[in-house]
Tab-separated table of C-alpha atoms in Angstrom:
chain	number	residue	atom	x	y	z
A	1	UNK	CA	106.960	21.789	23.950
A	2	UNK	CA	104.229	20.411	26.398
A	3	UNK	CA	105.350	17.764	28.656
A	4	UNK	CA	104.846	14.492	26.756
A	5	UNK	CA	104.176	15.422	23.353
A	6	UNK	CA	106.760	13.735	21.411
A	7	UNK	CA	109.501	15.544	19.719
A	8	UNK	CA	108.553	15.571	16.285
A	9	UNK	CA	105.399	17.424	16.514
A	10	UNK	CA	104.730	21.288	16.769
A	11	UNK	CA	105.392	22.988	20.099
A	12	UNK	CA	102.102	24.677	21.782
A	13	UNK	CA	100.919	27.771	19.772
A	14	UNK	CA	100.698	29.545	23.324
A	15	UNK	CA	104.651	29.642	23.606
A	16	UNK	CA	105.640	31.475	20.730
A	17	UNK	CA	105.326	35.189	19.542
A	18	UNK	CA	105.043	36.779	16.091
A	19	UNK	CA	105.184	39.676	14.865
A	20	UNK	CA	102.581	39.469	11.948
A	21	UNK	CA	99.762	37.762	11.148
A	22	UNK	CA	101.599	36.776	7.806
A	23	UNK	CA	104.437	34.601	9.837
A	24	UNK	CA	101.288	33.455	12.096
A	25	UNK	CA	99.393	32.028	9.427
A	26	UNK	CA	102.418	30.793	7.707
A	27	UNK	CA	103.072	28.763	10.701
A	28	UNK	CA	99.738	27.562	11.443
A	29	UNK	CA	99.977	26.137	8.062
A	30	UNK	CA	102.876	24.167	8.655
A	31	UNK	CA	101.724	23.077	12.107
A	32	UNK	CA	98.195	21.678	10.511
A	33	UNK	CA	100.333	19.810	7.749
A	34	UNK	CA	101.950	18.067	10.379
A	35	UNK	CA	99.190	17.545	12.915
A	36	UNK	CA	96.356	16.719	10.769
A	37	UNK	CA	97.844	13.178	9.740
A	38	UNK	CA	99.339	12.096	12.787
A	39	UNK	CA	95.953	13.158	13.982
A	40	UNK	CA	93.861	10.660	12.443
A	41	UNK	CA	95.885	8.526	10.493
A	42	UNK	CA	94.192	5.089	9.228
A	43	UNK	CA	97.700	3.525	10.031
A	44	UNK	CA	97.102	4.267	13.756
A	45	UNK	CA	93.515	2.488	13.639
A	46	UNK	CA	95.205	-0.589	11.884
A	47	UNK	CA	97.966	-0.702	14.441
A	48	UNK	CA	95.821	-0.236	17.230
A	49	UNK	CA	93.938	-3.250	16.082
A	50	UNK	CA	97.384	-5.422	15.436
A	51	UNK	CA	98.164	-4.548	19.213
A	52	UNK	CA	95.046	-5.647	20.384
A	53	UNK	CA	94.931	-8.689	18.548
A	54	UNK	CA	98.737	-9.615	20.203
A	55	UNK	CA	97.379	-8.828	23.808
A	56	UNK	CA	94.098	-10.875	23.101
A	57	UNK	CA	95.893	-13.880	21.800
A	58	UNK	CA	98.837	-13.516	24.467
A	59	UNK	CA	96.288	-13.361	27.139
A	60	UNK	CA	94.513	-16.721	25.572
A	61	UNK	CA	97.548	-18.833	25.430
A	62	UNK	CA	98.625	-17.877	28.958
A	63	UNK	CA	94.909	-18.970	30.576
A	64	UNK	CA	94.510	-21.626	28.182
A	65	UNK	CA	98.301	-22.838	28.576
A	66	UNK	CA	97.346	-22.809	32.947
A	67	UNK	CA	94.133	-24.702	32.351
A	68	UNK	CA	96.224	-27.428	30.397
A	69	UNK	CA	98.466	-28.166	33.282
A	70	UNK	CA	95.489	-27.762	36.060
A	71	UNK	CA	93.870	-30.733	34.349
A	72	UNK	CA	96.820	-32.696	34.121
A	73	UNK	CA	96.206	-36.148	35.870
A	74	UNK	CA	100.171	-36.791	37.097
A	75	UNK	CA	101.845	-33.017	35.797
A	76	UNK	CA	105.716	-33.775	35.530
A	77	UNK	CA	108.330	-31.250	36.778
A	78	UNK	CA	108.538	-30.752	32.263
A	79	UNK	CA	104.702	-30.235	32.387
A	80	UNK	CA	105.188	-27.320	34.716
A	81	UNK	CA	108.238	-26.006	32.937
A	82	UNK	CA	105.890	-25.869	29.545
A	83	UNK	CA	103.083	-24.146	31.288
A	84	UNK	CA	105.881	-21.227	32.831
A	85	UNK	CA	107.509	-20.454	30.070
A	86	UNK	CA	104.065	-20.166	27.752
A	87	UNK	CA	102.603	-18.258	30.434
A	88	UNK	CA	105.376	-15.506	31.415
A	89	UNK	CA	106.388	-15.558	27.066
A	90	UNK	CA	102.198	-14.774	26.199
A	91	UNK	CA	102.166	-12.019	28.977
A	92	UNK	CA	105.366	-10.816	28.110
A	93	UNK	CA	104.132	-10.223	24.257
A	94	UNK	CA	100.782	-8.783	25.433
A	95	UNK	CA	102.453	-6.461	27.731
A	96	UNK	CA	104.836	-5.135	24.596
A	97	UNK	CA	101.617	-5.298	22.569
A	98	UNK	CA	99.728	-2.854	25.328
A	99	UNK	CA	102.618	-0.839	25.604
A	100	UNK	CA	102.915	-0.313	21.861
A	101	UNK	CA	99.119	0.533	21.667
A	102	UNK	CA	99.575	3.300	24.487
A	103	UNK	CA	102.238	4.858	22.546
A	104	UNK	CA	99.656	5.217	19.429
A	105	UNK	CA	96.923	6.434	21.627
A	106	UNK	CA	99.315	9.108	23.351
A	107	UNK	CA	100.756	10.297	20.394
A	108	UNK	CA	97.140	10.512	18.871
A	109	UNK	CA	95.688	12.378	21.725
A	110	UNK	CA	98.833	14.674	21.635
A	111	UNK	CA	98.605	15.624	18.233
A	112	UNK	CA	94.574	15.934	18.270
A	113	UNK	CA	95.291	18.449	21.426
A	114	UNK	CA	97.571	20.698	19.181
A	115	UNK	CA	95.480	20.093	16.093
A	116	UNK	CA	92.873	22.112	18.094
A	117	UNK	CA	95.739	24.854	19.418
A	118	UNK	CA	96.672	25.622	16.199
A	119	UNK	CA	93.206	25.602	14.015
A	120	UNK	CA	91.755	27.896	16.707
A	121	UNK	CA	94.924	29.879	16.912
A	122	UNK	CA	94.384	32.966	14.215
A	123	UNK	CA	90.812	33.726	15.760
A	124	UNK	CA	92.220	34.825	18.804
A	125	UNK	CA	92.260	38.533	20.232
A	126	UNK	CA	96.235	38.331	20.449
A	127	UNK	CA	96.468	37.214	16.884
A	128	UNK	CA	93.920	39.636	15.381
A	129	UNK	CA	95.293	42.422	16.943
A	130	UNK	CA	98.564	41.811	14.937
A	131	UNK	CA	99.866	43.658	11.999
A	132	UNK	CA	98.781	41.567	8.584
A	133	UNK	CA	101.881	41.155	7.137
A	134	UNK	CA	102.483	39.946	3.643
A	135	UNK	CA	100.072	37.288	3.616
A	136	UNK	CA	100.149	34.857	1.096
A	137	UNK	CA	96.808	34.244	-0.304
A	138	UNK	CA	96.676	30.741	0.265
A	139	UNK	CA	96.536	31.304	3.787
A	140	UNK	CA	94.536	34.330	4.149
A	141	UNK	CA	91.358	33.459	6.710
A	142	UNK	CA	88.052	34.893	5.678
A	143	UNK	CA	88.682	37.485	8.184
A	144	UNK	CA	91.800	38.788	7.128
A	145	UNK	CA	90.228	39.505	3.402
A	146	UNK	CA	87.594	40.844	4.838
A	147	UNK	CA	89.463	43.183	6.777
A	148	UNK	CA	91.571	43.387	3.653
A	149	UNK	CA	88.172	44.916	1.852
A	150	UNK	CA	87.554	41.483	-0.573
A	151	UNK	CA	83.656	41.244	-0.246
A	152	UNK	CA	81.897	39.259	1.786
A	153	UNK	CA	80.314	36.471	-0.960
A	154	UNK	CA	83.646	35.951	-2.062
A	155	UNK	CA	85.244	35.362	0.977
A	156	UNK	CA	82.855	32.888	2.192
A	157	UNK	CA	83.746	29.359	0.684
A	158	UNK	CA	87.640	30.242	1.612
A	159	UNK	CA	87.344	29.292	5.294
A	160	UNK	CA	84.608	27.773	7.250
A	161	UNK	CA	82.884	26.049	4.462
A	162	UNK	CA	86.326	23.688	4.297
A	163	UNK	CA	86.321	22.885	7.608
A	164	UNK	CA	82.697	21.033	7.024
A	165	UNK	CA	84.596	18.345	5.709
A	166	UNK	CA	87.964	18.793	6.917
A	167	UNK	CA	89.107	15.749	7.996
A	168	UNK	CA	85.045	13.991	7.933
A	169	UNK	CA	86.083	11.446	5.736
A	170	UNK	CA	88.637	9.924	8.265
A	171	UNK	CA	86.287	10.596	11.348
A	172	UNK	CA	83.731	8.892	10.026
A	173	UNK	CA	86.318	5.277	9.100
A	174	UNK	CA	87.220	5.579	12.587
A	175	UNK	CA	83.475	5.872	13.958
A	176	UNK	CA	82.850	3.173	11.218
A	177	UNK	CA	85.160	0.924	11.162
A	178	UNK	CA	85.572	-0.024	14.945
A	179	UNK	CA	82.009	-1.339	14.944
A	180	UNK	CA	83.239	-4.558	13.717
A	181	UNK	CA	85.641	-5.368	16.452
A	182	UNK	CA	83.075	-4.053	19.224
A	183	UNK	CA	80.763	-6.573	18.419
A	184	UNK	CA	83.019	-9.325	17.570
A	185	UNK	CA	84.428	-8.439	21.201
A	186	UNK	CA	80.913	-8.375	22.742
A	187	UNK	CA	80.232	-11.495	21.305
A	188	UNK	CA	82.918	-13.431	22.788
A	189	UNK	CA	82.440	-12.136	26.138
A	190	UNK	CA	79.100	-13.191	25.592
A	191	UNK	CA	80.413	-16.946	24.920
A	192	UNK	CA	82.218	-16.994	27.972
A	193	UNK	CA	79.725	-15.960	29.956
A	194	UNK	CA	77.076	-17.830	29.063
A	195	UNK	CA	78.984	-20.895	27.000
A	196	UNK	CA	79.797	-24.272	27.748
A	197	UNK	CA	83.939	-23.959	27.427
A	198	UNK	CA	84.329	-27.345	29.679
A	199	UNK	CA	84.920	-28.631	32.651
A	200	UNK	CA	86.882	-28.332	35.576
A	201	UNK	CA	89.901	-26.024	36.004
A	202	UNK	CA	90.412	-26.178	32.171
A	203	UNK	CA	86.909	-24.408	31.395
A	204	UNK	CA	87.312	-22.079	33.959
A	205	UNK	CA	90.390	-20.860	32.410
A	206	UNK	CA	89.053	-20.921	29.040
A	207	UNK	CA	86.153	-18.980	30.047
A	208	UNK	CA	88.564	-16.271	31.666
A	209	UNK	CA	91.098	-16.234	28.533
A	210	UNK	CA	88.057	-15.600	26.010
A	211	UNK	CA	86.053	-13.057	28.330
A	212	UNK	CA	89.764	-11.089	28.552
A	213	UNK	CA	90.321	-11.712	24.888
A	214	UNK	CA	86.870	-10.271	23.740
A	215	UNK	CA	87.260	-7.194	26.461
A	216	UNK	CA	90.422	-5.815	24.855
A	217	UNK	CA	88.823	-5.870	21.733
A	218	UNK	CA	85.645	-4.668	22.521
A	219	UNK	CA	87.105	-1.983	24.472
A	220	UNK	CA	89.933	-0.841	21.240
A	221	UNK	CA	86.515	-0.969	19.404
A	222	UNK	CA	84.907	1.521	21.829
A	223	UNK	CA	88.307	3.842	21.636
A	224	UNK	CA	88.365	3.791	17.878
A	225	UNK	CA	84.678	5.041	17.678
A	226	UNK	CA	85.032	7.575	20.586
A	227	UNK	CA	88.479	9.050	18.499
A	228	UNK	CA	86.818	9.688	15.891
A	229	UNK	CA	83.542	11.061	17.261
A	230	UNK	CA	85.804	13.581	19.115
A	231	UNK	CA	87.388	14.704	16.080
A	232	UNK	CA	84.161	15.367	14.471
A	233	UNK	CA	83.045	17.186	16.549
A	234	UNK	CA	85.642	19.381	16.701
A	235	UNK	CA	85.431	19.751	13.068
A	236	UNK	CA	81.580	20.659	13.343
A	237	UNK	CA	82.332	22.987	16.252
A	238	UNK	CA	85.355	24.753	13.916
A	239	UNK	CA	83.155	25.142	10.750
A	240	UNK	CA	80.381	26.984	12.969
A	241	UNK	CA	82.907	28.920	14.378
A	242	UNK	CA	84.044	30.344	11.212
A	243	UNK	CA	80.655	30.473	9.240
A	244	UNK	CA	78.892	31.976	11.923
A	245	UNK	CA	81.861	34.373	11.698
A	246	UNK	CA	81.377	34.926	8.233
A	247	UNK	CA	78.085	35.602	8.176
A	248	UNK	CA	78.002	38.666	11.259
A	249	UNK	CA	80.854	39.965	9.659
A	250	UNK	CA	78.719	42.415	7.276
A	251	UNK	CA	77.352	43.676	10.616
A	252	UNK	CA	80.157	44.134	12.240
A	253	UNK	CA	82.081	46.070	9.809
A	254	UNK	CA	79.412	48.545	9.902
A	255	UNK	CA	79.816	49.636	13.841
C-alpha cells in the first residue's frame, strides 16, 4: 500500500507478483471494480459542493458577524461575547467543512492514481512475458486472443473500443456540472469587488466575507472541471493505446 492511500482500496500493482497472466487479469478486474467508482463517483462532486457551501457560509457569518460589532455605536461586554462565539463557531464549521472536502479530494486523487496502475498494468513487458494461464474469457485483452490465435476483426471491439467510453459519461458531469458554481463564484467576487456592500467597517467586512465566499466556490468549480478533464483524458490516452495496439498487431505477428 502507497503511503496515504486509504485502506480500503487496492495496493499498487507494482508490489505484487503473479505467476500467470490468468491471476493478473483476474486481479486487475477486481482492482478496476473497486477503483473505477471511488474514482469518479457523482457522490464525491455533490459532497464536494456541500463542503464548500459550509466553508462559504461559515466564512460569511464570521466577517459579517465582525462587521456587526465594528459598527456598533456603544458595543457592550455581551456585544463582544456574541461576535466571539459566532466568529470562532463559523470558522470552526468551515474548517471541519475544508477538512472534510480534502479527505474527498485525497481519496479521489488516490484512487484515480491506481485506476491508471492497474488499467495500464497487463500491457506491460513483465506482464506479457507471463505464462497465460486459464484465462477466463471475460477478461481476456485483445492481445491475449490474439496471441491465443482468435482473429484480428474479432478481437477488436473486446478492448480498446470500450475504453472510448469507459467512464466518459461521468467525466463529462464533472467537466459539466461545475460550470454552474464557477460562475456563480465569479460572480460574487465580482459583487464585492465592484459593489456597493455599505459603509464603514461593516461594508468592508461584507465585501471580504462575499469575495471569500465566491472564491471557495469558484475555485471547487475549477477542481470539479479539472477532475474530470484529467480523467478523460486518460480514458482517450487508454483507448489509443489499445486500438493503436490492435490495429499493428497483424504486422507484428508476422515478424
Amino acid at each position: 500500500m502507497s503511503p496515504g492511500n486509504p485502506p480500503d482500496l487496492p495496493p499498487d500493482p507494482r508490489t505484487l507478483v503473479w505467476y500467470d497472466r490468468a491471476a493478473l487479469l483476474t486481479a486487475r478486474s477486481a482492482a478496476t471494480d473497486v477503483l473505477a467508482p471511488r474514482s469518479m463517483a457523482l457522490r464525491n462532486l455533490l459532497w464536494s459542493w456541500l463542503a464548500t457551501a459550509v466553508v462559504a457560509g461559515g466564512w460569511c457569518f464570521a466577517w459579517v458577524g465582525l462587521g456587526w460589532y465594528l459598527d456598533l455605536d456603544d458595543p457592550e461586554g455581551a456585544d463582544l461575547l456574541v461576535t466571539v462565539v459566532l466568529v470562532v463557531v463559523s470558522l470552526l464549521v468551515a474548517g471541519v467543512a475544508a477538512a472534510a472536502f480534502r479527505r474527498v479530494v485525497r481519496r479521489g486523487r488516490a484512487a484515480h492514481r491506481l485506476l491508471e496502475a492497474w488499467t495500464a498494468l497487463d500491457r506491460l513487458p513483465p506482464a506479457r512475458a507471463l505464462p497465460p494461464g486459464n484465462i477466463p474469457q471475460p477478461l481476456a485483452s485483445t492481445w491475449d486472443l490474439m496471441r491465443a490465435g482468435q482473429p484480428w476483426k474479432n478481437t477488436v471491439p473486446l478492448d480498446g473500443r470500450r475504453y472510448l467510453a469507459f467512464l466518459s459519461g461521468k467525466s463529462l458531469m464533472w467537466m459539466m456540472a461545475p460550470v454552474a458554481p464557477l460562475l456563480a463564484g465569479g460572480i460574487l467576487v465580482l459583487v464585492a469587488l465592484t459593489g456597493d456592500l455599505g459603509q464603514e467597517n461593516g461594508g468592508t467586512c461584507a465585501q471580504v466575507a462575499v469575495a471569500g465566499a465566491g472564491f471557495a466556490i469558484a475555485a471547487v468549480g475549477l477542481w470539479g472541471m479539472a477532475k474530470g478533464l484529467r480523467h478523460y483524458t486518460w480514458a482517450l490516452r487508454e483507448a489509443r493505446a489499445r486500438v493503436s495496439e490492435e490495429k499493428t498487431w497483424p504486422s507484428l505477428i508476422t515478424r
